[in-house]
């Protein structure tokens, strides 16, 4: 579930609190640990991490990348739909099922990987290109120029929402923020990419920047240092079916396709007829 704005704020908090600190030890939950941990080294996950310090903490799309020193290995977290990171003192209540804990000292601090569905992955690797799908990622959604955006978009076909969430196009956008971006751009999520005019593509590019930057500011305010939270109270349409569109007051529509919900405003985002009409509200 975490997308670019949430992960960016998590990264900022972790950088502030953990940069340069040494991992004293690592614990894995007997059940969930082996499900989420992928050791791509020959060292072993726990041995490869213990005693290392966090030399940098970066975000790339929906991955968090911790560079370790002195080994120059990487700890890579891909939380996918259900993973979260909880940063807290050891006595704090678990935010959910905890699978991996990195223990830091002075003051005692835990970085916990929490995942109710064990869908995410935590990798230890010597080379980032060994992490599945990492190399296939396109540019970060906040680090692409309008020209590059237009050129890359030409290579992708299908519905515009489906393209926005594809990491090989641009990285960092998932189901929730795709709905918010398309509402901001006033484009129907099921419009075919080939039907978009140049003006609409410019509007879409602008909406990506506006939506993700504004959301990052709001997430920063609401999350504070509680990195396991997912503040989303400010969404305009995503998970707001039946509520009034903040722009025009029309009740927000919901269509479920491929087990994913899409929310949009029929008035502000016209067109894109037919698909999934049976479940439209
Ligand atoms: Zn509207």
Coordinates of C-alpha atoms and ligand atoms in Angstrom, one line a residue:
X1 CA 0.0 0.0 0.0
X2 CA 2.7 2.5 0.6
X3 CA 3.3 4.6 -2.5
X4 CA 5.7 7.4 -3.3
X5 CA 4.5 10.0 -0.8
X6 CA 4.4 7.7 2.2
X7 CA 7.7 6.0 1.4
X8 CA 9.4 9.3 0.9
X9 CA 8.3 10.5 4.3
X10 CA 9.3 7.2 5.9
X11 CA 12.7 7.6 4.2
X12 CA 13.1 11.1 5.7
X13 CA 12.2 9.9 9.2
X14 CA 14.6 6.9 9.0
X15 CA 17.4 9.0 7.7
X16 CA 16.9 11.5 10.5
X17 CA 16.8 8.7 13.2
X18 CA 19.0 5.9 11.9
X19 CA 21.6 7.3 9.5
X20 CA 25.0 6.2 10.6
X21 CA 23.7 4.0 13.4
X22 CA 24.9 0.4 13.8
X23 CA 22.7 -2.6 13.7
X24 CA 23.4 -4.5 16.9
X25 CA 21.5 -7.6 16.1
X26 CA 18.7 -8.9 13.9
X27 CA 15.7 -11.1 14.8
X28 CA 13.4 -12.9 12.5
X29 CA 10.0 -14.2 13.5
X30 CA 10.0 -18.0 13.1
X31 CA 7.0 -18.0 10.8
X32 CA 6.9 -14.8 8.9
X33 CA 10.6 -14.1 8.8
X34 CA 11.5 -16.7 6.2
X35 CA 8.5 -15.7 4.1
X36 CA 9.6 -12.1 3.7
X37 CA 13.4 -12.3 3.8
X38 CA 15.4 -13.0 0.7
X39 CA 19.1 -13.4 1.2
X40 CA 20.8 -12.9 -2.2
X41 CA 24.3 -13.1 -0.7
X42 CA 26.2 -16.1 0.5
X43 CA 26.6 -14.6 3.9
X44 CA 23.2 -15.3 5.4
X45 CA 20.7 -12.6 6.2
X46 CA 21.4 -12.2 9.9
X47 CA 25.2 -12.5 9.7
X48 CA 25.2 -10.1 6.8
X49 CA 23.4 -7.4 8.7
X50 CA 24.6 -7.6 12.3
X51 CA 27.3 -5.1 13.0
X52 CA 26.8 -3.1 9.9
X53 CA 25.9 0.6 9.9
X54 CA 23.4 2.4 7.8
X55 CA 25.4 4.6 5.4
X56 CA 22.6 5.9 3.3
X57 CA 18.8 5.5 3.1
X58 CA 17.3 6.1 -0.3
X59 CA 14.0 5.5 -2.1
X60 CA 13.6 4.3 -5.6
X61 CA 10.0 4.0 -6.7
X62 CA 8.3 1.8 -4.1
X63 CA 11.6 0.4 -2.8
X64 CA 13.6 1.6 0.2
X65 CA 17.3 1.0 -0.2
X66 CA 19.6 1.0 2.9
X67 CA 23.3 1.0 2.0
X68 CA 25.3 -0.8 4.6
X69 CA 28.8 0.0 5.8
X70 CA 31.5 -1.3 5.8
X71 CA 30.3 -4.2 3.7
X72 CA 28.7 -2.1 0.9
X73 CA 25.8 -4.5 0.8
X74 CA 22.2 -3.3 0.5
X75 CA 19.2 -4.0 2.5
X76 CA 16.2 -3.4 0.2
X77 CA 12.6 -3.3 1.4
X78 CA 9.7 -3.7 -1.0
X79 CA 6.6 -3.4 1.1
X80 CA 4.2 -4.1 -1.7
X81 CA 0.5 -3.9 -0.7
X82 CA 0.7 -4.7 3.0
X83 CA 4.2 -4.1 4.4
X84 CA 5.0 -1.3 6.8
X85 CA 8.0 -0.1 8.9
X86 CA 7.6 0.7 12.5
X87 CA 10.3 2.7 14.2
X88 CA 10.0 2.6 18.0
X89 CA 11.5 1.8 21.4
X90 CA 11.6 -1.9 22.2
X91 CA 8.7 -1.7 24.6
X92 CA 6.2 -0.2 22.1
X93 CA 3.2 -2.2 21.0
X94 CA 3.5 -4.0 17.7
X95 CA 1.7 -2.3 14.9
X96 CA 0.8 -5.7 13.4
X97 CA 2.6 -9.0 12.7
X98 CA 6.3 -8.3 13.0
X99 CA 8.6 -10.5 10.8
X100 CA 12.0 -8.8 10.9
X101 CA 13.5 -6.5 13.6
X102 CA 16.7 -4.5 13.3
X103 CA 17.9 -3.6 16.8
X104 CA 19.8 -0.4 17.4
X105 CA 21.3 0.9 20.7
X106 CA 21.8 4.2 22.4
X107 CA 18.9 4.8 22.8
X108 CA 17.5 1.3 22.3
X109 CA 15.5 1.5 19.1
X110 CA 13.8 -1.1 16.9
X111 CA 13.1 -0.9 13.2
X112 CA 10.4 -3.5 12.6
X113 CA 9.1 -4.9 9.3
X114 CA 5.4 -5.4 9.9
X115 CA 3.2 -7.1 7.3
X116 CA -0.3 -8.5 7.9
X117 CA -0.3 -10.5 4.6
X118 CA 3.5 -11.3 4.3
X119 CA 3.3 -10.0 0.7
X120 CA 6.3 -7.7 0.8
X121 CA 10.0 -8.6 0.7
X122 CA 13.1 -7.7 2.5
X123 CA 16.3 -8.4 0.5
X124 CA 19.9 -8.5 1.5
X125 CA 22.1 -8.2 -1.6
X126 CA 25.5 -7.2 -2.9
X127 CA 24.1 -5.8 -6.2
X128 CA 20.8 -3.9 -6.6
X129 CA 20.3 -5.4 -10.0
X130 CA 19.9 -8.8 -8.4
X131 CA 16.7 -7.6 -6.7
X132 CA 13.7 -8.8 -8.8
X133 CA 12.1 -6.0 -10.8
X134 CA 14.5 -3.4 -9.5
X135 CA 16.3 -2.9 -12.8
X136 CA 13.0 -2.9 -14.8
X137 CA 11.8 0.3 -13.0
X138 CA 11.4 3.4 -15.1
X139 CA 12.4 6.8 -13.7
X140 CA 10.9 7.9 -10.4
X141 CA 7.6 9.7 -10.8
X142 CA 9.0 12.9 -9.3
X143 CA 12.3 12.8 -11.2
X144 CA 11.1 12.8 -14.8
X145 CA 11.0 15.7 -17.3
X146 CA 7.9 16.5 -19.3
X147 CA 9.7 15.5 -22.5
X148 CA 10.9 12.2 -21.2
X149 CA 7.4 11.6 -19.8
X150 CA 5.8 12.1 -23.3
X151 CA 8.4 9.9 -25.0
X152 CA 8.1 7.1 -22.6
X153 CA 4.3 7.2 -22.6
X154 CA 4.3 6.4 -26.4
X155 CA 5.7 2.9 -25.7
X156 CA 2.7 1.9 -23.5
X157 CA -0.8 1.0 -24.7
X158 CA -4.0 0.4 -22.9
X159 CA -6.0 2.3 -20.3
X160 CA -4.2 5.3 -18.8
X161 CA -4.7 4.2 -15.2
X162 CA -3.2 0.8 -15.9
X163 CA -0.1 2.5 -17.4
X164 CA 0.4 4.9 -14.5
X165 CA 0.7 2.1 -12.0
X166 CA 3.3 0.2 -14.1
X167 CA 6.7 0.6 -12.6
X168 CA 8.5 0.1 -16.0
X169 CA 6.8 3.3 -17.2
X170 CA 7.4 5.4 -14.1
X171 CA 8.0 4.2 -10.6
X172 CA 6.2 5.2 -7.3
X173 CA 2.5 5.3 -8.3
X174 CA 0.1 2.6 -7.1
X175 CA -3.7 2.1 -7.2
X176 CA -4.5 4.9 -4.7
X177 CA -2.4 7.7 -6.1
X178 CA -3.3 6.8 -9.7
X179 CA -6.9 7.6 -8.8
X180 CA -5.9 10.9 -7.2
X181 CA -3.7 11.9 -10.1
X182 CA -6.4 11.2 -12.7
X183 CA -8.9 13.1 -10.7
X184 CA -6.5 16.0 -10.5
X185 CA -5.9 15.8 -14.2
X186 CA -9.7 15.5 -14.9
X187 CA -9.1 12.4 -17.0
X188 CA -11.2 9.2 -16.9
X189 CA -9.1 6.3 -15.6
X190 CA -10.2 4.0 -18.4
X191 CA -9.4 6.4 -21.3
X192 CA -7.1 4.7 -23.8
X193 CA -3.6 6.2 -23.9
X194 CA -3.9 6.5 -27.7
X195 CA -7.0 8.7 -27.2
X196 CA -5.2 11.3 -25.1
X197 CA -4.5 14.7 -26.8
X198 CA -1.2 16.5 -26.3
X199 CA -2.9 18.9 -24.0
X200 CA -4.3 16.1 -21.9
X201 CA -0.9 14.5 -21.6
X202 CA 0.6 17.8 -20.4
X203 CA -2.3 18.0 -17.8
X204 CA -1.5 14.5 -16.7
X205 CA 2.2 15.2 -16.3
X206 CA 1.4 18.3 -14.2
X207 CA -1.1 16.4 -12.1
X208 CA 1.5 13.8 -11.2
X209 CA 3.8 16.4 -9.8
X210 CA 1.1 18.4 -8.0
X211 CA -0.6 15.4 -6.5
X212 CA 2.5 13.6 -5.3
X213 CA 4.2 16.7 -3.9
X214 CA 1.1 18.0 -2.1
X215 CA 0.5 14.5 -0.7
X216 CA 4.1 14.3 0.6
X217 CA 3.5 17.5 2.5
X218 CA 0.3 16.2 4.0
X219 CA 1.7 12.8 4.9
X220 CA 4.7 14.5 6.5
X221 CA 2.3 16.5 8.7
X222 CA 0.1 13.6 9.6
X223 CA 2.6 10.8 9.9
X224 CA 5.2 12.6 12.1
X225 CA 7.6 9.9 13.1
X226 CA 4.9 7.1 13.1
X227 CA 6.3 5.5 10.0
X228 CA 3.8 2.6 10.2
X229 CA 0.8 4.9 9.6
X230 CA -0.8 5.5 6.3
X231 CA -2.4 8.9 6.4
X232 CA -5.0 9.2 3.6
X233 CA -7.7 11.4 5.1
X234 CA -6.9 14.0 2.5
X235 CA -7.8 11.9 -0.6
X236 CA -10.2 13.4 -3.0
X237 CA -11.7 10.3 -4.6
X238 CA -9.8 7.1 -3.7
X239 CA -11.9 5.0 -1.2
X240 CA -14.4 7.9 -1.2
X241 CA -17.2 6.1 -3.2
X242 CA -20.6 7.9 -2.7
X243 CA -19.0 10.9 -1.1
X244 CA -19.2 14.3 -2.8
X245 CA -16.5 15.1 -5.3
X246 CA -14.5 18.0 -3.8
X247 CA -14.6 19.8 -7.1
X248 CA -18.2 19.5 -8.3
X249 CA -20.2 17.6 -5.7
X250 CA -21.1 14.6 -7.8
X251 CA -21.0 11.4 -5.8
X252 CA -17.7 9.6 -6.4
X253 CA -18.0 6.5 -8.5
X254 CA -16.4 3.1 -7.9
X255 CA -15.6 0.4 -10.4
X256 CA -13.9 -2.9 -9.4
X257 CA -11.8 -4.6 -12.0
X258 CA -9.1 -7.2 -11.5
X259 CA -9.7 -7.1 -7.8
X260 CA -8.7 -3.4 -7.7
X261 CA -11.0 -0.6 -7.0
X262 CA -11.0 2.5 -9.1
X263 CA -12.7 5.7 -7.8
X264 CA -13.3 8.7 -10.0
X265 CA -15.9 11.5 -10.6
X266 CA -18.1 10.9 -13.6
X267 CA -18.6 14.7 -14.1
X268 CA -15.0 15.9 -13.8
X269 CA -13.6 12.9 -15.5
X270 CA -15.9 12.2 -18.4
X271 CA -15.6 9.5 -21.1
X272 CA -13.9 6.1 -21.0
X273 CA -17.3 4.3 -21.4
X274 CA -18.3 0.7 -21.1
X275 CA -15.7 -1.1 -19.1
X276 CA -17.0 -2.6 -15.9
X277 CA -20.3 -0.7 -16.2
X278 CA -22.1 -3.5 -14.4
X279 CA -20.5 -2.6 -11.1
X280 CA -20.5 1.2 -11.6
X281 CA -22.3 3.2 -9.0
Ligands
LIG1 ZN1 -16.3 16.1 -9.8

